[in-house]
Every structure is written in structure tokens, then in C-alpha cells.
XYZ file of N, CA and C in Angstrom:
867
model
N 38.195 27.086 -49.969
C 38.637 26.621 -51.760
C 37.728 26.505 -52.929
N 37.383 28.381 -53.588
C 36.334 27.929 -54.470
C 36.933 26.257 -56.444
N 36.070 25.504 -56.517
C 35.998 25.098 -57.367
C 34.830 24.998 -58.761
N 35.981 24.555 -59.792
C 34.803 25.452 -60.892
C 36.111 24.354 -62.089
N 34.875 24.691 -62.845
C 34.698 22.689 -64.412
C 34.486 23.395 -65.632
N 34.974 24.844 -65.345
C 34.679 25.606 -67.412
C 35.865 26.517 -67.207
N 36.862 27.260 -68.278
C 38.391 27.662 -68.582
C 36.902 29.019 -68.120
N 36.120 29.266 -68.279
C 35.491 30.724 -68.792
C 34.951 31.280 -66.669
N 34.833 30.330 -66.633
C 34.314 30.996 -64.930
C 36.505 29.982 -63.753
N 36.780 29.923 -64.578
C 38.360 29.959 -63.858
C 38.626 31.553 -64.433
N 38.743 31.604 -65.723
C 39.218 32.990 -65.572
C 38.601 34.133 -64.949
N 37.400 34.576 -64.902
C 36.839 35.395 -63.483
C 36.741 35.156 -62.997
N 37.211 34.159 -61.691
C 37.783 34.054 -60.856
C 38.573 34.533 -60.947
N 40.172 34.976 -61.408
C 41.184 34.527 -61.666
C 41.155 36.431 -62.001
N 40.069 36.980 -62.454
C 40.478 38.638 -63.343
C 40.785 39.436 -62.370
N 40.434 39.055 -60.811
C 41.084 40.120 -60.032
C 41.409 39.851 -58.590
N 42.535 38.831 -59.223
C 43.538 38.402 -58.153
C 44.967 39.361 -58.621
N 45.311 39.531 -59.767
C 46.709 40.534 -59.926
C 46.011 41.743 -58.859
N 47.639 42.276 -58.782
C 48.867 42.236 -58.821
C 49.531 40.835 -58.154
N 48.346 40.143 -56.950
C 49.001 40.030 -56.428
C 50.389 37.986 -57.481
N 51.004 37.822 -56.789
C 51.805 36.424 -57.675
C 50.379 35.697 -57.174
N 50.139 34.441 -58.648
C 49.591 32.984 -58.783
C 50.360 32.113 -59.302
N 50.524 31.053 -57.851
C 50.766 29.910 -58.447
C 50.443 28.516 -58.663
N 51.122 27.570 -59.921
C 49.838 27.025 -59.593
C 50.581 25.471 -60.059
N 49.141 24.633 -59.332
C 50.107 23.329 -59.656
C 49.003 22.228 -60.389
N 50.050 21.561 -61.114
C 48.872 20.836 -62.724
C 49.324 19.639 -61.555
N 48.229 18.705 -62.053
C 47.907 17.265 -61.260
C 46.515 16.502 -61.947
N 47.744 15.593 -62.248
C 46.206 14.158 -63.059
C 44.798 13.975 -61.579
N 45.100 14.446 -59.978
C 44.759 13.926 -59.231
C 44.690 12.967 -58.318
N 44.312 12.526 -57.441
C 44.864 11.287 -57.336
C 45.593 11.475 -56.134
N 45.257 12.635 -55.251
C 46.664 13.024 -54.348
C 47.127 12.217 -54.075
N 48.116 12.564 -53.200
C 49.143 12.233 -52.220
C 50.495 12.794 -52.179
N 51.434 13.095 -51.328
C 51.689 13.849 -49.613
C 52.630 14.357 -51.126
N 53.185 14.061 -52.106
C 53.862 14.004 -53.566
C 53.550 15.868 -54.013
N 51.974 15.668 -54.327
C 51.198 16.686 -54.247
C 51.402 17.216 -53.769
N 51.554 16.775 -52.393
C 50.799 18.465 -51.266
C 51.776 18.908 -51.201
N 53.675 18.287 -51.246
C 54.583 19.350 -51.522
C 54.813 20.409 -52.200
N 54.246 20.304 -52.868
C 54.421 20.710 -55.156
C 53.250 22.280 -54.409
N 51.931 22.139 -53.211
C 50.928 22.876 -52.829
C 52.154 23.908 -51.869
N 52.827 23.179 -51.194
C 52.464 24.404 -49.771
C 53.806 24.792 -50.314
N 55.105 24.472 -51.743
C 55.805 25.495 -51.516
C 55.546 26.460 -53.391
N 54.132 26.132 -53.692
C 53.682 27.313 -54.135
C 53.346 28.206 -52.744
N 52.549 27.684 -51.882
C 51.863 29.006 -50.643
C 53.670 29.542 -50.233
N 53.789 29.179 -49.515
C 55.627 29.604 -49.697
C 55.897 30.856 -50.273
N 55.298 30.773 -51.803
C 56.019 30.984 -53.073
C 55.343 32.438 -53.599
N 54.072 32.160 -53.273
C 53.096 32.710 -54.610
C 51.809 33.976 -53.349
N 51.061 34.068 -54.004
C 49.961 35.070 -52.734
C 48.727 33.695 -53.712
N 48.826 33.148 -54.216
C 47.513 32.812 -54.255
C 47.162 31.081 -54.827
N 47.037 30.123 -54.175
C 47.195 29.122 -55.171
C 47.014 28.715 -56.308
N 46.620 27.940 -57.259
C 45.097 27.313 -57.975
C 45.818 25.806 -58.242
N 45.380 24.645 -58.821
C 45.281 23.709 -58.772
C 44.280 23.174 -59.307
N 44.972 22.079 -61.038
C 44.369 22.263 -61.656
C 44.518 19.991 -61.815
N 42.908 20.173 -61.668
C 43.133 17.710 -61.591
C 42.155 17.887 -62.800
N 42.848 17.380 -63.215
C 42.319 16.453 -65.318
C 43.626 15.866 -65.234
N 43.303 14.452 -66.237
C 43.366 13.387 -66.173
C 43.852 13.619 -67.850
N 44.419 13.753 -68.462
C 44.990 13.878 -70.203
C 44.697 13.075 -71.008
N 44.438 12.780 -71.190
C 44.126 11.501 -72.652
C 44.790 11.511 -73.699
N 45.565 12.785 -74.085
C 46.674 12.448 -74.832
C 47.579 12.090 -74.804
N 48.504 11.824 -73.107
C 49.444 11.130 -73.377
C 49.524 9.527 -72.510
N 48.229 8.917 -73.417
C 48.229 7.504 -72.096
C 47.827 7.203 -74.129
N 48.551 6.462 -74.409
C 48.657 4.781 -75.366
C 47.467 4.205 -75.621
N 47.246 3.622 -76.939
C 46.080 3.100 -76.661
C 46.127 1.846 -75.665
N 47.423 1.149 -74.978
C 47.017 0.197 -74.200
C 47.720 0.219 -72.716
N 47.709 1.876 -72.486
C 47.514 2.434 -71.527
C 46.591 2.498 -70.016
N 46.603 3.324 -69.462
C 45.642 2.566 -67.781
C 45.029 3.715 -68.000
N 44.521 4.975 -69.133
C 43.433 6.270 -69.037
C 42.256 5.624 -68.468
N 41.345 4.755 -68.437
C 40.071 4.429 -67.808
C 40.166 4.065 -66.807
N 41.758 3.178 -65.959
C 41.342 2.053 -64.709
C 42.231 3.296 -64.074
N 43.004 4.979 -64.397
C 43.522 5.318 -63.678
C 43.072 5.871 -62.293
N 43.321 6.406 -61.330
C 41.677 6.824 -60.476
C 41.915 7.504 -59.958
N 40.641 7.767 -59.784
C 40.219 9.193 -59.724
C 39.358 9.413 -57.950
N 38.853 10.496 -57.641
C 38.129 10.220 -56.715
C 38.091 12.162 -56.375
N 37.525 12.538 -56.929
C 37.749 14.214 -57.361
C 36.715 14.768 -54.811
N 36.322 14.191 -54.459
C 36.250 14.671 -53.281
C 36.271 14.210 -52.552
N 38.046 13.832 -52.705
C 38.879 13.104 -51.489
C 40.256 14.023 -51.816
N 39.666 14.329 -53.662
C 40.913 15.201 -53.463
C 40.682 17.170 -52.952
N 39.089 16.783 -53.486
C 39.379 18.318 -52.557
C 38.846 18.503 -51.638
N 38.976 18.424 -50.334
C 39.001 17.730 -49.271
C 40.545 18.412 -49.341
N 41.809 16.837 -49.382
C 42.760 17.785 -49.110
C 43.279 19.002 -50.066
N 43.333 19.022 -51.192
C 43.544 20.279 -51.903
C 43.464 21.554 -50.665
N 42.275 21.658 -49.959
C 41.721 22.678 -49.339
C 42.131 22.286 -48.495
N 42.366 21.475 -47.332
C 43.445 21.119 -46.529
C 45.033 22.008 -47.032
N 44.833 21.438 -47.542
C 46.592 21.884 -48.003
C 46.212 23.636 -48.292
N 45.750 23.685 -49.003
C 45.885 25.730 -49.245
C 45.635 26.331 -50.244
N 45.171 24.975 -50.829
C 44.696 26.104 -52.623
C 43.568 26.585 -52.435
N 43.714 27.835 -52.883
C 42.034 28.652 -52.930
C 41.641 28.387 -54.305
N 42.316 28.193 -55.161
C 41.105 27.908 -56.134
C 41.307 26.132 -57.166
N 40.379 25.430 -57.150
C 40.819 24.152 -57.727
C 39.604 23.950 -58.675
N 40.869 23.967 -60.428
C 40.204 23.436 -61.644
C 40.138 22.426 -62.447
N 38.417 22.008 -62.045
C 38.405 20.340 -62.711
C 37.838 20.623 -63.896
N 38.563 20.735 -65.536
C 37.707 20.452 -66.337
C 37.518 18.607 -66.746
N 36.061 18.925 -67.577
C 35.835 16.987 -68.479
C 37.376 17.359 -69.677
N 37.016 16.801 -70.156
C 37.681 16.524 -71.923
C 36.723 17.319 -73.004
N 35.732 16.863 -72.548
C 35.013 18.212 -73.746
C 35.113 19.581 -73.360
N 35.121 20.113 -72.118
C 35.914 21.295 -71.329
C 37.350 22.353 -72.644
N 38.301 21.224 -72.358
C 39.758 20.924 -72.049
C 40.051 21.692 -73.568
N 38.929 20.169 -74.446
C 39.173 19.657 -75.989
C 38.274 19.540 -76.376
N 37.698 21.087 -76.960
C 35.956 20.901 -77.168
C 35.912 20.411 -79.060
N 37.164 21.005 -79.513
C 37.579 20.067 -81.190
C 37.814 19.177 -81.489
N 38.781 18.442 -80.782
C 39.103 17.108 -80.890
C 40.698 18.322 -79.867
N 41.754 17.428 -80.647
C 43.461 17.588 -80.395
C 43.930 17.993 -81.964
N 43.297 19.068 -82.881
C 44.212 19.532 -84.070
C 44.988 19.746 -84.202
N 45.784 20.225 -82.447
C 47.295 21.027 -82.429
C 47.414 20.971 -81.356
N 49.169 19.522 -81.761
C 50.099 19.596 -81.079
C 51.249 20.034 -80.423
N 51.177 20.160 -79.509
C 52.667 20.733 -79.176
C 53.663 20.109 -78.560
N 54.982 20.182 -79.449
C 55.716 18.753 -79.735
C 57.159 19.016 -79.302
N 58.105 18.616 -78.377
C 59.320 19.421 -77.802
C 60.313 17.945 -78.505
N 61.354 18.414 -79.225
C 61.848 17.089 -80.026
C 63.698 16.912 -79.160
N 64.095 15.984 -80.014
C 65.675 15.612 -79.214
C 65.325 15.194 -77.749
N 64.922 16.053 -76.761
C 64.644 15.252 -75.415
C 64.017 14.365 -74.526
N 62.789 14.472 -76.386
C 61.870 12.947 -76.035
C 61.875 12.033 -75.989
N 62.792 11.545 -76.789
C 63.321 10.643 -77.640
C 63.962 9.439 -76.629
N 64.799 10.111 -75.720
C 64.954 9.250 -74.310
C 64.107 8.474 -73.648
N 64.676 7.929 -72.565
C 63.822 7.102 -71.292
C 62.304 6.824 -71.798
N 61.496 7.717 -70.918
C 59.729 7.284 -70.682
C 59.405 7.631 -72.245
N 59.652 8.648 -73.862
C 59.094 9.148 -74.459
C 59.959 8.159 -75.138
N 61.001 6.563 -75.745
C 61.302 5.707 -75.705
C 60.500 4.876 -75.414
N 59.799 4.897 -74.131
C 58.671 3.317 -73.538
C 57.339 3.891 -75.111
N 56.771 6.005 -74.840
C 55.266 5.755 -74.785
C 55.489 7.159 -75.645
N 56.333 6.540 -77.033
C 55.670 7.107 -77.995
C 54.628 8.123 -77.883
N 55.028 9.295 -78.127
C 53.751 10.646 -78.344
C 53.232 10.734 -77.163
N 53.613 10.411 -75.227
C 53.034 10.587 -74.543
C 52.922 12.226 -74.071
N 54.900 12.722 -74.503
C 55.256 14.256 -74.459
C 55.194 15.381 -75.450
N 54.454 14.960 -76.139
C 53.243 15.771 -77.446
C 52.368 15.633 -76.591
N 51.323 15.003 -75.643
C 50.879 14.649 -74.901
C 50.434 15.734 -73.808
N 51.778 15.462 -73.291
C 51.609 16.582 -71.878
C 52.393 17.506 -72.406
N 52.540 18.338 -73.684
C 53.824 19.300 -73.286
C 52.313 20.220 -74.288
N 51.212 19.621 -74.596
C 50.026 19.905 -74.768
C 49.355 20.277 -73.750
N 48.961 19.210 -72.926
C 48.305 19.815 -72.354
C 48.471 20.829 -70.612
N 50.455 21.234 -70.273
C 50.937 22.256 -69.865
C 49.954 23.190 -70.344
N 50.929 23.402 -72.032
C 50.809 24.496 -72.786
C 49.258 25.035 -72.975
N 48.248 24.378 -72.633
C 47.045 25.328 -72.704
C 46.700 25.454 -71.121
N 47.363 24.622 -70.518
C 46.791 25.129 -68.877
C 47.206 26.607 -68.640
N 48.756 26.115 -69.606
C 49.763 27.795 -68.758
C 48.924 28.995 -69.196
N 48.225 28.846 -70.711
C 47.411 29.399 -71.395
C 46.433 29.787 -70.811
N 46.102 29.650 -69.547
C 44.397 28.900 -69.517
C 44.628 29.474 -68.238
N 45.541 29.465 -67.288
C 45.637 29.772 -65.433
C 46.842 31.274 -65.474
N 47.518 31.667 -66.793
C 48.494 32.002 -66.972
C 49.382 33.340 -65.909
N 49.779 31.686 -64.481
C 50.318 31.705 -63.860
C 51.753 32.619 -63.850
N 52.432 33.121 -62.382
C 53.552 33.793 -62.615
C 54.959 31.668 -61.649
N 53.977 31.120 -61.722
C 55.139 30.373 -60.959
C 54.403 28.813 -61.398
N 54.910 27.911 -61.628
C 54.495 26.641 -62.602
C 55.153 24.972 -61.344
N 54.873 24.601 -60.780
C 55.092 23.654 -59.907
C 55.418 22.071 -59.743
N 56.500 21.595 -60.616
C 56.159 20.291 -60.898
C 56.973 19.372 -60.297
N 57.489 18.321 -60.030
C 58.195 17.402 -58.568
C 58.811 16.202 -60.094
N 60.075 16.223 -59.775
C 60.786 15.940 -60.082
C 61.017 14.512 -59.916
N 59.836 13.356 -59.537
C 59.582 12.053 -59.564
C 60.113 11.688 -61.468
N 58.956 12.900 -61.673
C 59.026 12.750 -63.372
C 60.103 14.019 -64.168
N 61.014 14.049 -63.579
C 62.004 14.650 -63.724
C 62.613 14.800 -65.749
N 61.919 13.666 -66.659
C 62.161 14.376 -67.485
C 61.011 15.251 -68.110
N 60.296 15.089 -67.570
C 58.743 16.025 -68.083
C 58.728 17.360 -67.885
N 60.162 17.062 -66.438
C 59.955 19.188 -65.710
C 60.889 19.466 -66.603
N 61.591 18.556 -67.601
C 62.984 19.012 -68.940
C 62.255 19.413 -69.938
N 61.236 19.156 -70.024
C 60.306 19.476 -71.738
C 59.225 20.564 -71.441
N 58.788 20.378 -70.015
C 58.408 21.696 -69.903
C 59.043 22.983 -69.700
N 60.041 22.638 -68.890
C 61.537 23.669 -69.358
C 61.477 24.098 -70.667
N 61.944 22.683 -71.149
C 62.307 22.944 -72.500
C 61.711 24.445 -74.272
N 59.852 23.931 -73.359
C 58.773 24.768 -74.576
C 58.702 26.038 -73.917
N 59.197 26.541 -72.108
C 58.480 27.237 -71.828
C 59.283 28.672 -72.604
N 61.295 28.015 -72.128
C 63.207 28.811 -72.843
C 62.104 28.893 -74.035
N 61.688 27.788 -75.118
C 61.565 27.757 -76.579
C 60.779 28.768 -77.218
N 59.755 28.394 -76.938
C 58.759 29.702 -76.455
C 58.714 30.663 -75.271
N 59.344 31.084 -75.000
C 59.824 32.712 -74.165
C 58.227 32.881 -73.684
N 57.886 31.298 -72.733
C 56.798 31.682 -71.683
C 56.709 32.737 -70.605
N 55.991 33.468 -69.841
C 56.065 34.396 -69.168
C 56.065 33.268 -67.795
N 56.036 32.217 -67.450
C 56.064 31.468 -66.564
C 57.519 30.756 -66.012
N 57.782 30.982 -64.349
C 58.521 30.786 -64.201
C 58.413 29.073 -63.320
N 59.350 27.869 -64.415
C 59.105 26.057 -63.586
C 59.705 26.400 -62.405
N 59.037 25.617 -61.468
C 60.486 25.754 -60.038
C 59.589 23.994 -60.381
N 61.297 22.971 -59.760
C 61.525 21.818 -59.690
C 61.121 21.754 -59.089
N 60.640 20.489 -58.128
C 60.680 19.603 -56.694
C 61.096 18.805 -56.085
N 61.563 18.724 -55.144
C 61.713 16.472 -54.444
C 60.872 15.819 -54.671
N 62.136 14.698 -55.241
C 60.623 13.482 -54.468
C 60.392 13.715 -53.297
N 59.125 12.788 -53.361
C 58.341 13.026 -51.636
C 58.872 11.074 -51.776
N 58.500 10.210 -50.927
C 59.390 8.995 -50.446
C 57.897 8.497 -49.421
N 57.893 7.317 -49.670
C 57.531 6.698 -47.838
C 58.603 6.526 -47.037
N 57.865 6.158 -45.887
C 59.382 6.006 -45.052
C 60.138 4.854 -45.601
N 60.365 3.902 -46.191
C 60.976 2.661 -46.272
C 60.944 3.266 -47.612
N 61.012 3.394 -48.446
C 61.684 4.885 -49.473
C 61.117 4.807 -51.098
N 60.094 3.823 -51.215
C 59.408 3.624 -52.568
C 59.120 5.532 -52.421
N 59.215 5.976 -53.779
C 58.492 7.209 -54.388
C 56.970 7.185 -54.440
N 56.860 7.908 -53.997
C 55.194 8.237 -53.761
C 54.829 8.513 -55.835
N 52.741 7.380 -55.388
C 52.948 8.041 -57.222
C 51.238 7.293 -56.990
N 50.588 8.422 -57.734
C 48.874 7.678 -57.786
C 49.153 6.837 -57.962
N 49.527 5.629 -59.313
C 49.749 3.737 -59.756
C 50.167 3.489 -58.284
N 50.980 4.079 -57.178
C 51.037 2.352 -56.471
C 49.563 2.038 -55.583
N 48.819 2.354 -56.168
C 47.315 2.207 -55.154
C 47.689 0.932 -56.014
N 47.815 0.342 -56.875
C 47.619 -0.702 -58.248
C 48.747 -1.519 -58.060
N 49.595 -1.673 -57.063
C 50.343 -2.990 -56.463
C 49.395 -3.752 -55.932
N 49.729 -5.030 -55.574
C 49.486 -6.093 -54.519
C 50.256 -5.946 -53.434
N 50.226 -6.161 -52.214
C 50.629 -6.249 -51.280
C 52.353 -6.455 -51.603
N 52.697 -8.150 -51.595
C 54.022 -8.175 -52.728
C 54.639 -7.197 -53.619
N 54.072 -6.638 -54.957
C 54.250 -6.062 -55.161
C 55.218 -4.971 -54.658
N 54.486 -4.644 -53.974
C 54.671 -3.422 -53.321
C 56.401 -3.073 -52.175
N 55.778 -4.512 -51.721
C 56.917 -4.885 -50.748
C 58.614 -4.801 -51.981
N 58.222 -5.631 -53.029
C 58.965 -6.152 -54.357
C 59.775 -4.473 -54.442
N 58.464 -3.649 -54.843
C 58.867 -2.347 -55.850
C 60.095 -0.907 -54.480
N 60.557 -1.941 -53.928
C 61.399 -1.025 -52.877
C 62.741 -1.649 -53.401
N 62.985 -2.633 -54.569
C 65.140 -2.173 -55.353
C 64.556 -1.194 -56.270
N 63.560 -0.261 -56.763
C 63.529 0.786 -56.683
C 64.550 1.540 -56.750
N 64.512 1.414 -55.167
C 65.101 2.766 -54.583
C 66.242 2.350 -54.103
N 66.648 0.967 -53.348
C 68.082 0.062 -53.372
C 68.426 0.499 -54.832
N 68.558 0.168 -55.699
C 69.196 0.433 -56.723
C 69.456 1.843 -56.941
N 69.209 2.645 -56.253
C 68.900 4.268 -57.111
C 70.791 4.669 -56.056
N 70.292 4.229 -55.024
C 71.194 4.036 -53.456
C 72.615 3.015 -53.764
N 72.125 1.986 -54.844
C 73.308 1.246 -54.957
C 74.285 2.144 -56.237
N 73.571 3.200 -56.693
C 74.645 3.784 -58.252
C 75.028 4.772 -56.867
N 74.534 5.828 -55.979
C 74.881 6.642 -55.349
C 76.042 6.573 -54.632
N 76.294 5.674 -53.840
C 77.181 4.887 -52.978
C 78.467 4.418 -53.867
N 77.553 4.137 -55.211
C 79.405 3.660 -55.923
C 80.196 5.043 -56.900
N 79.545 5.864 -56.833
C 78.970 7.603 -57.059
C 79.980 7.757 -55.767
N 79.337 7.913 -55.282
C 80.724 8.584 -53.618
C 81.496 7.919 -53.473
N 81.825 6.582 -54.060
C 83.647 5.697 -53.902
C 83.916 6.272 -55.406
N 83.560 6.835 -56.336
C 84.558 7.436 -57.304
C 84.025 6.791 -58.203
N 83.461 5.555 -58.353
C 83.444 5.648 -59.298
C 82.251 5.965 -60.635
N 82.501 6.345 -61.696
C 82.300 6.912 -62.758
C 81.208 7.051 -63.946
N 81.909 5.393 -64.628
C 81.923 4.567 -65.020
C 80.169 4.189 -64.844
N 79.775 4.598 -66.866
C 78.002 4.150 -66.390
C 77.743 3.063 -66.926
N 78.425 2.136 -67.342
C 78.103 0.714 -67.438
C 77.820 0.573 -66.072
N 79.054 0.769 -66.043
C 79.475 -0.509 -64.249
C 78.519 0.630 -63.779
N 77.839 1.586 -63.922
C 76.262 1.740 -62.110
C 75.408 0.796 -63.286
N 75.409 1.344 -63.855
C 73.729 0.398 -64.767
C 74.063 -1.248 -64.790
N 75.303 -1.518 -64.246
C 75.546 -2.928 -63.689
C 75.290 -3.484 -62.685
N 75.086 -3.033 -62.104
C 75.359 -2.584 -60.283
C 73.076 -2.962 -60.422
N 73.071 -1.098 -60.867
C 71.791 -1.837 -60.536
C 70.322 -2.283 -61.181
N 71.190 -2.872 -62.596
C 70.623 -4.415 -62.983
C 70.528 -6.054 -61.494
N 71.836 -5.717 -61.402
C 71.566 -6.422 -60.182
C 70.767 -6.353 -58.961
N 70.643 -5.287 -58.293
C 69.690 -4.547 -57.608
C 68.207 -5.338 -57.537
N 68.436 -4.579 -58.820
C 66.253 -5.135 -59.384
C 66.231 -6.232 -59.740
N 67.656 -7.228 -59.963
C 66.973 -8.790 -60.686
C 66.637 -9.408 -60.012
N 66.848 -8.934 -57.948
C 67.239 -9.872 -57.083
C 64.813 -10.077 -56.713
N 64.377 -8.821 -56.991
C 62.912 -8.839 -57.527
C 62.351 -10.571 -58.210
N 61.965 -11.154 -58.149
C 61.486 -12.454 -59.271
C 59.710 -11.137 -60.068
N 59.034 -10.465 -59.814
C 57.909 -9.727 -59.997
C 58.894 -8.853 -61.209
N 59.815 -8.299 -61.279
C 60.441 -6.465 -62.027
C 60.605 -6.846 -63.206
N 60.529 -6.175 -64.016
C 60.620 -6.235 -65.461
C 61.027 -5.123 -65.649
N 62.541 -4.653 -65.783
C 63.081 -3.414 -66.327
C 62.591 -3.298 -67.564
N 61.936 -1.734 -67.884
C 61.993 -1.139 -68.874
C 62.823 -0.357 -69.803
N 63.381 -0.057 -68.775
C 64.904 0.615 -68.929
C 66.292 1.770 -67.377
N 66.983 1.307 -67.575
C 67.844 1.845 -67.275
C 69.059 3.054 -67.536
N 68.374 4.372 -67.328
C 69.580 4.883 -67.940
C 70.275 6.320 -67.178
N 71.709 6.275 -67.305
C 72.027 7.937 -66.643
C 72.807 8.654 -67.347
N 72.390 9.656 -67.791
C 72.255 10.706 -68.888
C 72.588 12.424 -68.153
N 73.222 13.043 -69.451
C 72.871 14.403 -68.813
C 72.216 15.337 -68.258
N 72.298 16.068 -67.553
C 70.504 16.225 -67.272
C 71.024 18.068 -67.636
N 69.870 18.825 -68.095
C 68.387 18.733 -68.257
C 68.270 17.950 -69.908
N 69.707 18.032 -70.736
C 69.958 17.989 -72.040
C 69.200 16.597 -72.438
N 69.076 15.734 -71.426
C 70.177 14.370 -71.736
C 69.538 13.470 -72.888
N 71.651 13.960 -72.741
C 72.230 12.641 -73.545
C 73.611 12.109 -73.049
N 73.777 11.220 -73.370
C 74.295 9.547 -72.877
C 75.542 10.156 -72.876
N 76.043 9.327 -72.246
C 77.318 9.485 -71.955
C 77.517 8.518 -71.130
N 79.238 8.415 -71.111
C 80.221 7.441 -71.027
C 80.904 7.079 -69.193
N 80.741 8.884 -69.195
C 81.389 9.417 -67.793
C 80.549 10.050 -67.367
N 80.084 9.667 -65.883
C 79.307 10.742 -65.916
C 80.440 12.165 -64.337
N 79.787 13.062 -65.416
C 80.537 14.817 -64.684
C 79.396 15.729 -65.112
N 79.554 16.748 -64.235
C 78.549 17.452 -63.496
C 76.743 17.321 -63.871
N 76.474 17.970 -63.882
C 74.797 17.644 -63.383
C 74.169 16.283 -64.516
N 73.698 15.323 -63.774
C 73.705 13.905 -64.421
C 71.819 13.212 -63.825
N 71.570 12.341 -64.477
C 70.267 11.812 -63.858
C 70.335 10.000 -64.309
N 69.942 9.849 -63.385
C 70.826 8.672 -62.994
C 68.555 8.227 -62.660
N 67.486 7.836 -64.035
C 66.508 7.170 -63.879
C 66.344 5.645 -64.039
N 65.347 5.062 -64.157
C 64.502 3.591 -64.684
C 62.385 4.040 -64.219
N 62.569 2.260 -64.406
C 61.767 2.954 -64.607
C 61.001 0.843 -65.124
N 60.417 0.348 -64.185
C 60.035 -0.540 -63.939
C 58.597 -1.489 -63.382
N 58.484 -2.790 -64.118
C 57.141 -2.695 -64.599
C 56.979 -4.305 -63.878
N 55.712 -3.646 -62.156
C 56.008 -4.963 -61.547
C 53.819 -5.512 -61.950
N 54.713 -6.666 -62.841
C 52.630 -6.584 -63.181
C 52.680 -5.663 -64.428
N 51.080 -5.724 -64.061
C 50.916 -4.711 -65.027
C 51.477 -1.975 -64.526
N 51.647 -2.472 -63.680
C 52.341 -1.550 -63.398
C 53.432 -0.982 -63.597
N 53.717 0.194 -63.371
C 54.694 0.491 -64.015
C 55.542 1.617 -63.351
N 55.879 1.119 -63.037
C 56.891 2.391 -61.718
C 58.214 4.062 -62.163
N 58.640 4.774 -61.865
C 59.712 5.895 -62.305
C 60.222 5.410 -61.099
N 61.491 6.540 -60.791
C 62.175 6.573 -60.589
C 63.222 7.831 -60.677
N 64.312 8.036 -60.191
C 65.561 8.935 -60.488
C 66.015 9.343 -59.083
N 67.525 9.545 -59.633
C 67.892 10.440 -58.864
C 68.603 11.797 -59.624
N 68.830 12.564 -59.332
C 69.657 13.596 -59.942
C 71.022 13.997 -58.905
N 71.976 14.262 -59.600
C 73.156 13.711 -59.012
C 74.241 15.372 -59.493
N 75.326 15.782 -58.941
C 76.192 16.813 -58.961
C 77.516 15.793 -59.766
N 78.507 15.558 -60.254
C 79.318 14.366 -59.623
C 80.131 15.640 -60.563
N 81.886 15.465 -59.453
C 82.484 16.691 -60.068
C 84.426 16.043 -60.698
N 84.763 16.019 -61.629
C 85.963 15.158 -61.954
C 86.356 13.859 -60.911
N 86.398 14.695 -59.280
C 87.248 14.857 -58.498
C 86.700 12.735 -57.728
N 86.726 12.051 -57.455
C 86.883 10.870 -57.041
C 86.467 11.651 -55.347
N 85.438 10.260 -55.470
C 84.406 11.007 -53.544
C 83.716 12.577 -53.915
N 83.691 12.611 -54.796
C 82.753 14.421 -54.927
C 81.398 13.891 -55.558
N 80.120 14.169 -54.640
C 79.511 13.840 -55.561
C 77.823 14.149 -54.735
N 76.997 15.507 -54.293
C 75.844 15.129 -54.242
C 74.812 15.325 -55.436
N 74.017 14.754 -54.401
C 72.168 14.670 -54.839
C 71.109 15.299 -54.525
N 70.569 15.744 -55.289
C 69.432 16.689 -54.763
C 68.360 15.494 -54.995
């Protein structure tokens, strides 16, 4: 694996790769098995795999964890190489934004809900950095984890609207054996918070079971999820949302492809999780992706 830190180095390294297919895995580092699963999918799909590690300041709010976000390039480099990454791109903030950020990419409507409502400006930062990275790498495929399901929807919308020549490939959430969705922010959790955070996957499991039993009313499903999460003394709910996907419209009754998503704080650590479900009109017809 080769590691480069400038855009020119990256483009020079990729110059002779074509016509081989390039797969791209953008990350903010502190890699875990969720990131590695994206690399594995990229290896299956493409001939050459590029990973970026960049903690993007544009997507952090003024009171968020930009400065304390976990970073360990040596560890990440080893994990990336072992997973089969061919080229690791590790730019500085100055390399990515040499004149600041005077141009912002903004996707409307689907960014107003869920994390977009809780974190104003977050998805402008996401869309801007992903647009820049896709323009720099020019991959055939880009791989994103569905743990950030709204982010995937935003990026897919941007790619469609701007006629970008890249195929966005969503990849399943990877979980610990006890159900907790993998996240770089899990390292912030105390032992007690880590234990109590299991209410997230339990709440989603409760919703899935109710759907399998024929329940379709979003208010009933939300109330059942709130009841599960309320068993945690540390949990502070940011949102529990049930929406159509990928357009993220509110609905009273689930039908078709729908997202059941939540964000909950345990102390200063904010965790998100979700399931994507296919819901038919007939009772007890429900599948989970």
C-alpha cells in the first residue's frame, strides 16, 4: 500500500491505473470492522482500492467533537494495508481547503430532518467534502456504510442531481456481537454507557418485531421504541424517526422502503443507529436490510 498526502501525488499515482476500475472508500479514520467491510466490498467490485482518511472540519458544529475526534494514522495505515487498500490518501485541512471553504455544496429537503435538524450545516459539510473527494479521486465506485443512512441518501441525491459518473454503493451496518453498531465514537463510552447503549439495537429489534406482527402505525412504533430506550438511565433521546427512504418523507403508516432511525446521547457521546425495512400492505410481510 502506498500513502500520499497531496492531491497531486494522488492524481499522479492514479494516472496509470485506467482502464482498471477504481473503488473509493472515504473515511474519517479510526478504522473499525465497519470500514474494513467497505474495503472488502470494494475489493470484490473494483480492481484498485483507494481509501481517504480526512477529519472534515466543515461537517462539525461549533460545540462538537472536532478537536477530540479519535485519530491514529499509524494504526489506521496498518488496518488499511491488511484489508487490501492499494492507495491511502491522508490530506491535511490546508491541502483540502487551501483558501478556506468559499464554495459549499448544499442538498435541500432531505437534509432538513433527522441529523440535519439536530446538526445545522452538517450535511453541507458532508456534501462539500464528498464532492471534492470524488472529483479528486474520480472513482468508478464509492462505498458508504448504511449506519449513516441519511448521509447515503444525501450523497446519492447529489450524484444524481449533478450527473456525476460514479456509482454509489451502500453497504450494510456492521455490529458487535451484542448488537451495538460499530462507530469510531464508541471509544468515548464509559463501561456503563457502553452497556446501556445496547438499548438502541433493542429498540430497533422491538420495532422490527412489531412490524413482523403487522403493526404499521408510526406513532405506535415510535412509542414502543421510546419505552425500550427509557429503560436506560443515561440515554437522552435526540430523535426517533420513521420515514420513507431515500426521500425521507414523514408518514403515518409504513409502506414500501422505510427507514427507522434514532439518535441518542449517552453523556456527551451521541450515537446513531437504524434499520431499513421493506414493508408491504399485507400484515406480517416485512423484511429488513
